[in-house]
Amino acid sequence: MAAAAEESGWRRVGFVGAGRMAEAIAQGLIQAGKVEAEHVLASAPSDRNLCRFRAMGCQTTHSNLEVLHSCSLVFFATKPHILPAVLVEVAPAVTAEHILVSVAAGVSLSTLEKLLPPMARVLRVSPNLPCIVQEGAMVMARGCCAGSYEAQLLRSLLEACGQCEEVPEAQVDVHTGLSGSGVAFVCAFSEALAEGAIKMGMPSGLAHRIAAQTLLGTAKVLLQKGQHPAQLRTDVCTPGGTTIYGLHVLEQGGLRATAMSAVEAATCRARELSRNPSPVVAQVPSVLQALQGEGALAHREHSSVARS
């Protein structure tokens, strides 16, 4: 169990949930020198995921409340359907000093704020897995109590993991479909490119390495030169050459329409999750009242013991 934080502010970073996305963000922050590994505290119900945090030199615990008590900046990285119950659990420990960041897909700011105390400073981030190599593509939106300080702080930290931009919350679900899910879409395309080369006689390992490097190099050209993809595609095509023949086949297969539909489907699913939060949300008032009652009772019992 980690000791109480000795440092103030965001320098002690907590993660409630220790899955791949939490690991990616933590590793990005550590590798960029934004936070030292021993100042990261992660919680999870079992050791299955926590072992990866320990391997990075981070502190771990099975107590979500310990993370809130020890850290001022806390990332909530649980599965979306689990997050509401987790927030109800930790709500009594939330103070005005906390900056709370949700990376759960489809959980809206209004849902987050409904589950937390009124003064809670809440932000919502849509990251993607390449954060683990500091090449993530992220967007963030702030809740009603989070101001420019919180937004600038979070952005400065997350830029250690890649590109991070602030957007209206309505665009967060679109980002989930484009970039969060897009990692899998790009992997499927990379795999297909490599398998085409394998079919034509190239060794498997070489084909996959070249396919991945082709995607990486193309992305760098687009970002560094600020070109529209159509311009770069035109530059590669020569009349009667190999590329235009290949593009013709892709068009026949409906590549563009299929890719657009994939982003649309993933975005719609994220919006569906936002519109249909966990049943826990409907029970929030009674649950919070019960928790507050338990806290008051514990306080009275503690006071009685102290006076005796």
Short mmCIF file of C-alpha atoms in Angstrom, two decimals:
data_model
loop_
_atom_site.label_atom_id
_atom_site.label_comp_id
_atom_site.label_asym_id
_atom_site.label_seq_id
_atom_site.Cartn_x
_atom_site.Cartn_y
_atom_site.Cartn_z
CA MET A 1 0.00 0.00 0.00
CA ALA A 2 1.32 3.42 -0.89
CA ALA A 3 1.89 5.98 1.81
CA ALA A 4 0.02 9.28 1.81
CA ALA A 5 1.34 11.72 -0.74
CA GLU A 6 4.14 13.92 0.43
CA GLU A 7 3.97 16.18 -2.58
CA SER A 8 1.17 18.55 -3.40
CA GLY A 9 -0.54 19.28 -6.69
CA TRP A 10 -0.51 17.05 -9.73
CA ARG A 11 2.96 15.64 -9.10
CA ARG A 12 1.30 12.62 -7.53
CA VAL A 13 -0.90 11.05 -10.18
CA GLY A 14 -3.54 8.41 -9.53
CA PHE A 15 -5.22 5.87 -11.78
CA VAL A 16 -8.47 4.18 -10.81
CA GLY A 17 -8.42 1.25 -13.19
CA ALA A 18 -5.19 -0.25 -14.47
CA GLY A 19 -6.01 -1.51 -17.95
CA ARG A 20 -4.21 -0.86 -21.21
CA MET A 21 -5.30 2.76 -21.54
CA ALA A 22 -4.26 3.64 -18.00
CA GLU A 23 -0.93 1.91 -18.60
CA ALA A 24 -0.46 3.81 -21.88
CA ILE A 25 -1.04 7.21 -20.26
CA ALA A 26 1.09 6.39 -17.22
CA GLN A 27 3.95 5.12 -19.35
CA GLY A 28 3.80 8.19 -21.58
CA LEU A 29 3.92 10.55 -18.59
CA ILE A 30 6.80 8.65 -17.02
CA GLN A 31 8.86 8.34 -20.20
CA ALA A 32 8.43 12.05 -20.91
CA GLY A 33 9.59 12.93 -17.40
CA LYS A 34 6.30 14.59 -16.45
CA VAL A 35 6.02 12.46 -13.32
CA GLU A 36 8.30 10.00 -11.56
CA ALA A 37 7.15 6.40 -11.48
CA GLU A 38 7.14 6.26 -7.67
CA HIS A 39 4.67 9.16 -7.66
CA VAL A 40 2.09 7.17 -9.65
CA LEU A 41 -0.51 5.17 -7.72
CA ALA A 42 -2.85 2.77 -9.52
CA SER A 43 -5.77 0.77 -8.16
CA ALA A 44 -7.55 -2.31 -9.50
CA PRO A 45 -9.54 -5.17 -7.95
CA SER A 46 -6.88 -7.78 -8.76
CA ASP A 47 -3.16 -7.98 -9.47
CA ARG A 48 -3.66 -9.02 -13.10
CA ASN A 49 -3.12 -5.50 -14.47
CA LEU A 50 -1.35 -3.97 -11.49
CA CYS A 51 1.73 -6.09 -12.15
CA ARG A 52 2.46 -3.98 -15.26
CA PHE A 53 2.36 -0.81 -13.16
CA ARG A 54 4.74 -2.36 -10.64
CA ALA A 55 7.07 -3.28 -13.49
CA MET A 56 7.23 0.45 -14.34
CA GLY A 57 8.12 1.24 -10.72
CA CYS A 58 4.68 2.60 -9.80
CA GLN A 59 2.83 2.17 -6.52
CA THR A 60 -0.31 0.01 -6.52
CA THR A 61 -3.29 -0.67 -4.30
CA HIS A 62 -6.60 -2.50 -4.32
CA SER A 63 -8.33 0.51 -2.74
CA ASN A 64 -9.87 3.15 -5.01
CA LEU A 65 -10.33 5.42 -2.01
CA GLU A 66 -6.60 5.30 -1.28
CA VAL A 67 -5.96 6.77 -4.72
CA LEU A 68 -8.29 9.69 -3.96
CA HIS A 69 -6.74 10.24 -0.54
CA SER A 70 -3.19 10.17 -1.92
CA CYS A 71 -3.47 11.96 -5.28
CA SER A 72 -4.86 15.30 -6.41
CA LEU A 73 -4.88 14.42 -10.11
CA VAL A 74 -6.81 11.21 -10.73
CA PHE A 75 -7.52 9.44 -14.02
CA PHE A 76 -10.58 7.17 -14.04
CA ALA A 77 -9.79 4.42 -16.55
CA THR A 78 -12.32 1.71 -15.75
CA LYS A 79 -14.70 0.10 -18.22
CA PRO A 80 -17.58 2.50 -19.00
CA HIS A 81 -20.26 0.32 -17.40
CA ILE A 82 -18.23 0.06 -14.18
CA LEU A 83 -17.36 3.75 -13.83
CA PRO A 84 -20.66 5.02 -12.33
CA ALA A 85 -20.44 2.59 -9.40
CA VAL A 86 -16.78 3.50 -8.87
CA LEU A 87 -17.61 7.22 -8.79
CA VAL A 88 -20.37 6.65 -6.24
CA GLU A 89 -17.84 4.75 -4.12
CA VAL A 90 -15.20 7.49 -4.16
CA ALA A 91 -17.51 10.54 -4.18
CA PRO A 92 -17.28 11.10 -0.39
CA ALA A 93 -13.49 11.43 -0.71
CA VAL A 94 -13.58 14.03 -3.50
CA THR A 95 -12.56 17.55 -2.50
CA ALA A 96 -12.16 20.88 -4.25
CA GLU A 97 -8.44 20.12 -4.53
CA HIS A 98 -8.96 17.18 -6.87
CA ILE A 99 -8.74 17.28 -10.65
CA LEU A 100 -10.67 14.28 -11.95
CA VAL A 101 -10.21 12.99 -15.49
CA SER A 102 -12.36 10.31 -17.11
CA VAL A 103 -11.05 8.32 -20.07
CA ALA A 104 -14.12 6.06 -20.23
CA ALA A 105 -15.74 6.03 -23.67
CA GLY A 106 -19.35 7.14 -23.83
CA VAL A 107 -19.65 8.49 -20.26
CA SER A 108 -20.74 12.12 -20.57
CA LEU A 109 -19.63 15.04 -18.45
CA SER A 110 -23.19 15.47 -17.19
CA THR A 111 -23.19 11.87 -15.96
CA LEU A 112 -19.81 12.32 -14.31
CA GLU A 113 -20.91 15.53 -12.58
CA LYS A 114 -24.15 13.96 -11.44
CA LEU A 115 -22.18 11.23 -9.68
CA LEU A 116 -19.70 13.56 -7.97
CA PRO A 117 -19.94 16.46 -5.50
CA PRO A 118 -21.04 19.81 -7.00
CA MET A 119 -17.60 21.41 -6.68
CA ALA A 120 -15.76 18.58 -8.45
CA ARG A 121 -13.40 19.69 -11.21
CA VAL A 122 -14.05 17.14 -13.94
CA LEU A 123 -12.60 16.73 -17.42
CA ARG A 124 -13.23 14.09 -20.04
CA VAL A 125 -10.47 12.76 -22.29
CA SER A 126 -10.67 10.52 -25.32
CA PRO A 127 -7.21 8.94 -25.73
CA ASN A 128 -5.96 6.13 -27.91
CA LEU A 129 -3.50 3.30 -27.40
CA PRO A 130 -0.46 4.89 -29.16
CA CYS A 131 -0.11 7.03 -26.02
CA ILE A 132 2.07 4.15 -24.86
CA VAL A 133 4.77 5.21 -27.37
CA GLN A 134 4.05 8.93 -26.92
CA GLU A 135 2.27 9.13 -30.28
CA GLY A 136 -1.32 9.29 -29.08
CA ALA A 137 -4.11 11.36 -30.60
CA MET A 138 -6.30 12.77 -27.85
CA VAL A 139 -9.08 15.29 -27.34
CA MET A 140 -10.40 16.69 -24.08
CA ALA A 141 -13.48 18.54 -22.85
CA ARG A 142 -13.99 20.25 -19.52
CA GLY A 143 -16.89 20.16 -17.09
CA CYS A 144 -18.64 23.17 -15.59
CA CYS A 145 -16.23 23.54 -12.64
CA ALA A 146 -13.03 22.97 -14.62
CA GLY A 147 -11.45 26.18 -15.85
CA SER A 148 -8.58 27.17 -18.08
CA TYR A 149 -6.01 26.22 -15.42
CA GLU A 150 -7.21 22.62 -15.27
CA ALA A 151 -7.48 22.39 -19.06
CA GLN A 152 -3.99 23.80 -19.62
CA LEU A 153 -2.49 21.57 -16.95
CA LEU A 154 -4.07 18.44 -18.37
CA ARG A 155 -3.14 19.34 -21.92
CA SER A 156 0.49 20.01 -20.96
CA LEU A 157 0.67 16.60 -19.30
CA LEU A 158 -1.07 14.67 -22.05
CA GLU A 159 1.03 16.25 -24.78
CA ALA A 160 3.80 14.09 -23.33
CA CYS A 161 1.76 11.18 -24.71
CA GLY A 162 1.13 12.68 -28.15
CA GLN A 163 -1.21 15.26 -29.65
CA CYS A 164 -3.95 16.67 -27.40
CA GLU A 165 -6.57 19.25 -28.33
CA GLU A 166 -9.51 20.74 -26.45
CA VAL A 167 -12.87 20.35 -28.21
CA PRO A 168 -16.59 20.75 -27.44
CA GLU A 169 -17.86 17.60 -25.75
CA ALA A 170 -20.03 16.76 -28.77
CA GLN A 171 -16.84 15.95 -30.68
CA VAL A 172 -15.44 13.57 -28.07
CA ASP A 173 -17.60 10.66 -29.23
CA VAL A 174 -16.58 11.37 -32.83
CA HIS A 175 -12.96 11.17 -31.76
CA THR A 176 -13.68 7.81 -30.14
CA GLY A 177 -14.94 6.52 -33.48
CA LEU A 178 -12.13 8.11 -35.49
CA SER A 179 -9.07 7.62 -33.32
CA GLY A 180 -9.88 5.45 -30.32
CA SER A 181 -11.43 2.73 -32.47
CA GLY A 182 -9.40 3.90 -35.46
CA VAL A 183 -6.29 2.18 -34.10
CA ALA A 184 -7.98 -1.16 -34.75
CA PHE A 185 -9.15 -0.01 -38.19
CA VAL A 186 -5.61 0.99 -39.16
CA CYS A 187 -4.25 -2.31 -37.85
CA ALA A 188 -6.75 -4.19 -40.00
CA PHE A 189 -5.61 -2.21 -43.05
CA SER A 190 -1.93 -2.74 -42.22
CA GLU A 191 -2.56 -6.46 -41.86
CA ALA A 192 -4.36 -6.55 -45.20
CA LEU A 193 -1.50 -4.71 -46.94
CA ALA A 194 1.02 -7.16 -45.53
CA GLU A 195 -1.07 -10.18 -46.48
CA GLY A 196 -1.25 -8.90 -50.04
CA ALA A 197 2.55 -8.84 -50.14
CA ILE A 198 2.73 -12.29 -48.53
CA LYS A 199 0.40 -13.60 -51.24
CA MET A 200 2.83 -12.26 -53.83
CA GLY A 201 5.78 -14.04 -52.21
CA MET A 202 7.25 -11.71 -49.57
CA PRO A 203 8.19 -13.25 -46.18
CA SER A 204 5.61 -12.55 -43.48
CA GLY A 205 7.80 -10.68 -41.00
CA LEU A 206 9.25 -8.43 -43.66
CA ALA A 207 5.82 -7.71 -45.13
CA HIS A 208 4.37 -6.65 -41.78
CA ARG A 209 7.37 -4.45 -40.96
CA ILE A 210 7.20 -2.68 -44.31
CA ALA A 211 3.42 -2.21 -44.06
CA ALA A 212 3.74 -0.63 -40.60
CA GLN A 213 6.62 1.60 -41.70
CA THR A 214 4.61 2.69 -44.75
CA LEU A 215 1.76 3.82 -42.50
CA LEU A 216 4.19 5.58 -40.14
CA GLY A 217 6.03 7.37 -42.93
CA THR A 218 2.83 8.44 -44.65
CA ALA A 219 1.43 9.84 -41.40
CA LYS A 220 4.62 11.81 -40.77
CA VAL A 221 4.52 13.35 -44.24
CA LEU A 222 0.89 14.39 -43.78
CA LEU A 223 1.53 15.93 -40.36
CA GLN A 224 4.87 17.58 -41.04
CA LYS A 225 3.96 19.02 -44.44
CA GLY A 226 0.35 19.77 -43.54
CA GLN A 227 -0.83 18.17 -46.76
CA HIS A 228 -4.33 16.95 -47.46
CA PRO A 229 -4.28 13.17 -48.04
CA ALA A 230 -5.70 13.66 -51.53
CA GLN A 231 -2.68 15.76 -52.50
CA LEU A 232 -0.19 13.15 -51.32
CA ARG A 233 -2.17 10.41 -53.04
CA THR A 234 -2.04 12.40 -56.28
CA ASP A 235 1.71 12.87 -55.89
CA VAL A 236 2.21 9.11 -55.66
CA CYS A 237 0.06 8.30 -58.69
CA THR A 238 1.61 8.43 -62.16
CA PRO A 239 -0.47 7.95 -65.30
CA GLY A 240 -0.68 4.27 -66.14
CA GLY A 241 1.47 3.33 -63.14
CA THR A 242 1.12 0.69 -60.44
CA THR A 243 -0.56 2.91 -57.84
CA ILE A 244 -3.55 3.96 -59.93
CA TYR A 245 -4.22 0.33 -60.80
CA GLY A 246 -4.19 -0.58 -57.12
CA LEU A 247 -6.39 2.39 -56.17
CA HIS A 248 -8.90 1.32 -58.79
CA VAL A 249 -9.24 -2.04 -57.05
CA LEU A 250 -9.65 -0.34 -53.65
CA GLU A 251 -12.43 1.83 -55.09
CA GLN A 252 -14.14 -1.25 -56.52
CA GLY A 253 -14.01 -2.82 -53.08
CA GLY A 254 -15.63 0.21 -51.47
CA LEU A 255 -12.70 1.09 -49.20
CA ARG A 256 -13.75 4.71 -48.64
CA ALA A 257 -17.39 3.95 -47.91
CA THR A 258 -16.47 1.05 -45.62
CA ALA A 259 -13.98 3.16 -43.64
CA MET A 260 -16.49 6.00 -43.29
CA SER A 261 -19.17 3.55 -42.14
CA ALA A 262 -16.79 2.05 -39.57
CA VAL A 263 -16.13 5.48 -38.01
CA GLU A 264 -19.85 6.25 -38.10
CA ALA A 265 -20.75 2.94 -36.41
CA ALA A 266 -18.15 3.39 -33.65
CA THR A 267 -19.26 6.99 -33.06
CA CYS A 268 -22.92 5.99 -32.87
CA ARG A 269 -22.06 3.30 -30.35
CA ALA A 270 -20.19 5.85 -28.21
CA ARG A 271 -23.21 8.17 -28.37
CA GLU A 272 -25.50 5.28 -27.47
CA LEU A 273 -23.41 4.64 -24.37
CA SER A 274 -23.67 8.34 -23.48
CA ARG A 275 -27.46 8.30 -23.80
CA ASN A 276 -27.90 5.08 -21.84
CA PRO A 277 -25.68 5.30 -18.75
CA SER A 278 -25.44 2.60 -16.13
CA PRO A 279 -28.55 2.00 -13.96
CA VAL A 280 -26.37 3.13 -11.06
CA VAL A 281 -26.86 6.74 -12.22
CA ALA A 282 -30.58 6.63 -11.46
CA GLN A 283 -29.80 5.48 -7.93
CA VAL A 284 -27.28 8.24 -7.23
CA PRO A 285 -29.33 10.46 -4.88
CA SER A 286 -30.23 7.64 -2.49
CA VAL A 287 -26.77 6.07 -2.65
CA LEU A 288 -24.98 9.35 -1.97
CA GLN A 289 -27.35 10.12 0.89
CA ALA A 290 -26.61 6.72 2.42
CA LEU A 291 -22.86 7.21 2.04
CA GLN A 292 -23.04 10.67 3.58
CA GLY A 293 -25.07 9.24 6.44
CA GLU A 294 -22.45 6.56 7.04
CA GLY A 295 -19.75 9.22 7.01
CA ALA A 296 -21.61 11.35 9.55
CA LEU A 297 -22.18 8.31 11.78
CA ALA A 298 -18.50 7.39 11.63
CA HIS A 299 -17.58 10.97 12.52
CA ARG A 300 -19.91 10.95 15.56
CA GLU A 301 -18.52 7.60 16.71
CA HIS A 302 -14.97 8.87 16.33
CA SER A 303 -15.82 12.00 18.33
CA SER A 304 -17.41 9.93 21.10
CA VAL A 305 -14.31 7.75 21.36
CA ALA A 306 -12.08 10.82 21.44
CA ARG A 307 -14.08 12.35 24.32
CA SER A 308 -14.12 9.15 26.38
#
